[in-house]
GROMACS .gro file of C-alpha atoms in nm:
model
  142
    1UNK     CA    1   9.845   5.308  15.664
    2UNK     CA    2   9.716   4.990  15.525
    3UNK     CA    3   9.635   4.966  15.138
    4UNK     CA    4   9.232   5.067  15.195
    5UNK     CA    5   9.332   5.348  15.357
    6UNK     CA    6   9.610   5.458  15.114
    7UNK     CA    7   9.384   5.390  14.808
    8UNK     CA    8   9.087   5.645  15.012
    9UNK     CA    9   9.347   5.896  15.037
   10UNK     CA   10   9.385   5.926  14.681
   11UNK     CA   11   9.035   5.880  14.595
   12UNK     CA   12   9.000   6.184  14.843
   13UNK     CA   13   9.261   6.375  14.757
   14UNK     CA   14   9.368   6.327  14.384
   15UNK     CA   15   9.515   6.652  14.405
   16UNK     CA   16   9.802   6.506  14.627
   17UNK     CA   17   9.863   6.277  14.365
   18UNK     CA   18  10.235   6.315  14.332
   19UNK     CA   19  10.278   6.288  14.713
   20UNK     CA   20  10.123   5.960  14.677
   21UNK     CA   21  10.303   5.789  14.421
   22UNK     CA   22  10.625   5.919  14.629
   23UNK     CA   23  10.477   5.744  14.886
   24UNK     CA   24  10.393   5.434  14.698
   25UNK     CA   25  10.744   5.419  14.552
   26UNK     CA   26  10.898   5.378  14.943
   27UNK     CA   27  10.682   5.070  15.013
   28UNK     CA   28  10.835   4.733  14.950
   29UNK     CA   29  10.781   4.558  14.657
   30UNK     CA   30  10.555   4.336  14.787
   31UNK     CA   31  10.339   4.579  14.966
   32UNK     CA   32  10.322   4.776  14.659
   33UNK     CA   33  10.244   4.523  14.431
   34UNK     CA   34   9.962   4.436  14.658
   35UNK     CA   35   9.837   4.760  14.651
   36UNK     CA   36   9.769   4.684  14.233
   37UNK     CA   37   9.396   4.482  14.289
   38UNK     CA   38   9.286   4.779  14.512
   39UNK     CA   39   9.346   5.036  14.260
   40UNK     CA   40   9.218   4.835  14.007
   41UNK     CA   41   8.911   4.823  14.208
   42UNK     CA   42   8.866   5.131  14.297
   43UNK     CA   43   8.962   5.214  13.896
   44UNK     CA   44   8.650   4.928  13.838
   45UNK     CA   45   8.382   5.111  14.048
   46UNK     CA   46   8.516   5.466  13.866
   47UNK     CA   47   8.635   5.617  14.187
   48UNK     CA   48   8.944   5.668  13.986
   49UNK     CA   49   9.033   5.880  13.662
   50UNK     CA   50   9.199   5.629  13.430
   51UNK     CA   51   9.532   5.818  13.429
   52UNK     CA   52   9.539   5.872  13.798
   53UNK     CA   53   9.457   5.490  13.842
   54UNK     CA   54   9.765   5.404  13.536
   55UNK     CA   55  10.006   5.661  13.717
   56UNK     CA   56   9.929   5.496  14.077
   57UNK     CA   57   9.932   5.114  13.938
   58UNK     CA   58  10.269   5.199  13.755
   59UNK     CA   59  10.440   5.321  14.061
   60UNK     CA   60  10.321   5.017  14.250
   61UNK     CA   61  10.533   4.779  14.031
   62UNK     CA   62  10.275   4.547  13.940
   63UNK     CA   63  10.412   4.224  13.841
   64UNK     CA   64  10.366   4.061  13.444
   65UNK     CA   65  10.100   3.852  13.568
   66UNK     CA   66   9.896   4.179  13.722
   67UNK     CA   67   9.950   4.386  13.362
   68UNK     CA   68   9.819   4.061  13.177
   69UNK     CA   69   9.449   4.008  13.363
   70UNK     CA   70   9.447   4.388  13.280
   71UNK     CA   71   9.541   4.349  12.914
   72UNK     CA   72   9.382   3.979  12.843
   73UNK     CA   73   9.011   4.104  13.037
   74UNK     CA   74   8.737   4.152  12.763
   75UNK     CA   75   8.653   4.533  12.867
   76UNK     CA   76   8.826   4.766  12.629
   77UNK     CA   77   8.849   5.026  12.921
   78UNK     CA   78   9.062   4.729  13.149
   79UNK     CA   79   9.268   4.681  12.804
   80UNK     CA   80   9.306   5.068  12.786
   81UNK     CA   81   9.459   5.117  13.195
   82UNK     CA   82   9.720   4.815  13.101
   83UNK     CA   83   9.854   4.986  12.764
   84UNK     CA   84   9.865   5.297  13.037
   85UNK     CA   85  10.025   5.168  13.283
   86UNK     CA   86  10.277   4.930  13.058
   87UNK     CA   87  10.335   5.291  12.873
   88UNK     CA   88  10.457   5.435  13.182
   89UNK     CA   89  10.681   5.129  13.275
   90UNK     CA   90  10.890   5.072  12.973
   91UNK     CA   91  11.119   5.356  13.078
   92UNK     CA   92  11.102   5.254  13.437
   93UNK     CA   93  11.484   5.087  13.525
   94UNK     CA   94  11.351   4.797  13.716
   95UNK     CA   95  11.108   4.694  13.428
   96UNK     CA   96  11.381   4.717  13.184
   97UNK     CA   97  11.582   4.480  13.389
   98UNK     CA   98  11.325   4.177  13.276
   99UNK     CA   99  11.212   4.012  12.976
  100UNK     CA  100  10.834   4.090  12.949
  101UNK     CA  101  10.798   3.843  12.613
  102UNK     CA  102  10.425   3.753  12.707
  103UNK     CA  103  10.314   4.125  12.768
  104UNK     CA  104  10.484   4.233  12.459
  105UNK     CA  105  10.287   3.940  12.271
  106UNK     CA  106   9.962   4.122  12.429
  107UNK     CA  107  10.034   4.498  12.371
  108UNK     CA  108  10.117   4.385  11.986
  109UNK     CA  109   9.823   4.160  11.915
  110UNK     CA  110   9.591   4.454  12.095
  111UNK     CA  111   9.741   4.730  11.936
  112UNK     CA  112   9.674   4.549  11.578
  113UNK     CA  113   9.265   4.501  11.706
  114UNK     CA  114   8.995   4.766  11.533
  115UNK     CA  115   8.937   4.868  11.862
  116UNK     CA  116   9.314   5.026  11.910
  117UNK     CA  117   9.414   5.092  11.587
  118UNK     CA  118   9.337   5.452  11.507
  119UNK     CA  119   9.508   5.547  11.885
  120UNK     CA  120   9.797   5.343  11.744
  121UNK     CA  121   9.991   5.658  11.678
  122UNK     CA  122   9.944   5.770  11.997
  123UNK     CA  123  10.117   5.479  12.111
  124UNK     CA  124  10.442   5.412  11.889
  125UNK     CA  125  10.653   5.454  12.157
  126UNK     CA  126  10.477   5.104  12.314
  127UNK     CA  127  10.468   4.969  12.020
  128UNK     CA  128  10.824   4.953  11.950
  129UNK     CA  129  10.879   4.848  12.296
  130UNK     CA  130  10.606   4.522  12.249
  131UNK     CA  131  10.826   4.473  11.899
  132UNK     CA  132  11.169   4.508  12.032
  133UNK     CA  133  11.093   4.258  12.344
  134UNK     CA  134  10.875   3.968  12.125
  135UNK     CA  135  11.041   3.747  11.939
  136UNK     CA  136  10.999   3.736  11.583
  137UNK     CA  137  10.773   3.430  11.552
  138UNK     CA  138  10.595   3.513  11.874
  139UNK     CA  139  10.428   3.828  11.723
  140UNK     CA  140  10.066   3.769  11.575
  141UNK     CA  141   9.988   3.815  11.210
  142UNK     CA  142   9.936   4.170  11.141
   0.00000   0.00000   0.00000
């Protein structure tokens, strides 16, 4: 199955979507993490529910560089999947085996925008993830 037809099968089937991340998880890294700018495409022309697209994304391992065109694009909703998605990850073993400096840079400085910060609650547990991996003079004035 080739990463179209993968990303149709969940756009067809969102019901199966724990089958699919299962699936997803088996690939190689670098098949996975190739399968990142198809969901995010299919996420773009709303063929995806946000959470189904941050669930499918996280499982896919998408590199630092993937997660910051997500959280540096100028759409709030693009912003919104890569908190997701990063929110899902920071538990993840393999992500916690990395420093992620620049994305915790991101998450902070978003996360202290108008936009984000009434949700900020709903988010402490990133936050103190973006806090604990930025260095001290790294993190933007509050």
């Amino acid at each position: 199955m080739n990463a179209s037809q993968l990303v149709q099968s969940v756009i067809e089937a969102p019901q199966f979507l724990s089958q699919q991340v299962l699936l997803i998880e088996k690939l190689a890294i670098q098949d996975a993490t190739a399968l990142v700018s198809h969901l995010v495409q299919a996420f773009h022309a709303y063929q995806l529910w946000p959470q189904d697209a941050a669930c499918l994304i996280a499982a896919c391992r998408p590199t630092d560089e993937q997660l910051l065109q997500l959280l540096k694009d100028e759409r709030e909703r693009c912003q919104k999947l890569g908190l997701h998605i990063l929110a899902q990850l920071i538990d993840a073993y393999h992500f916690q085996q990395q420093a992620h400096t620049d994305l915790a840079i991101v998450v902070l400085s978003l996360l202290r925008t108008e936009v984000f910060w009434p949700r900020r609650k709903y988010m402490r547990s990133l936050e103190a993830w973006a806090k604990s991996h930025s260095f001290p003079g790294d993190a933007p004035p509050a």
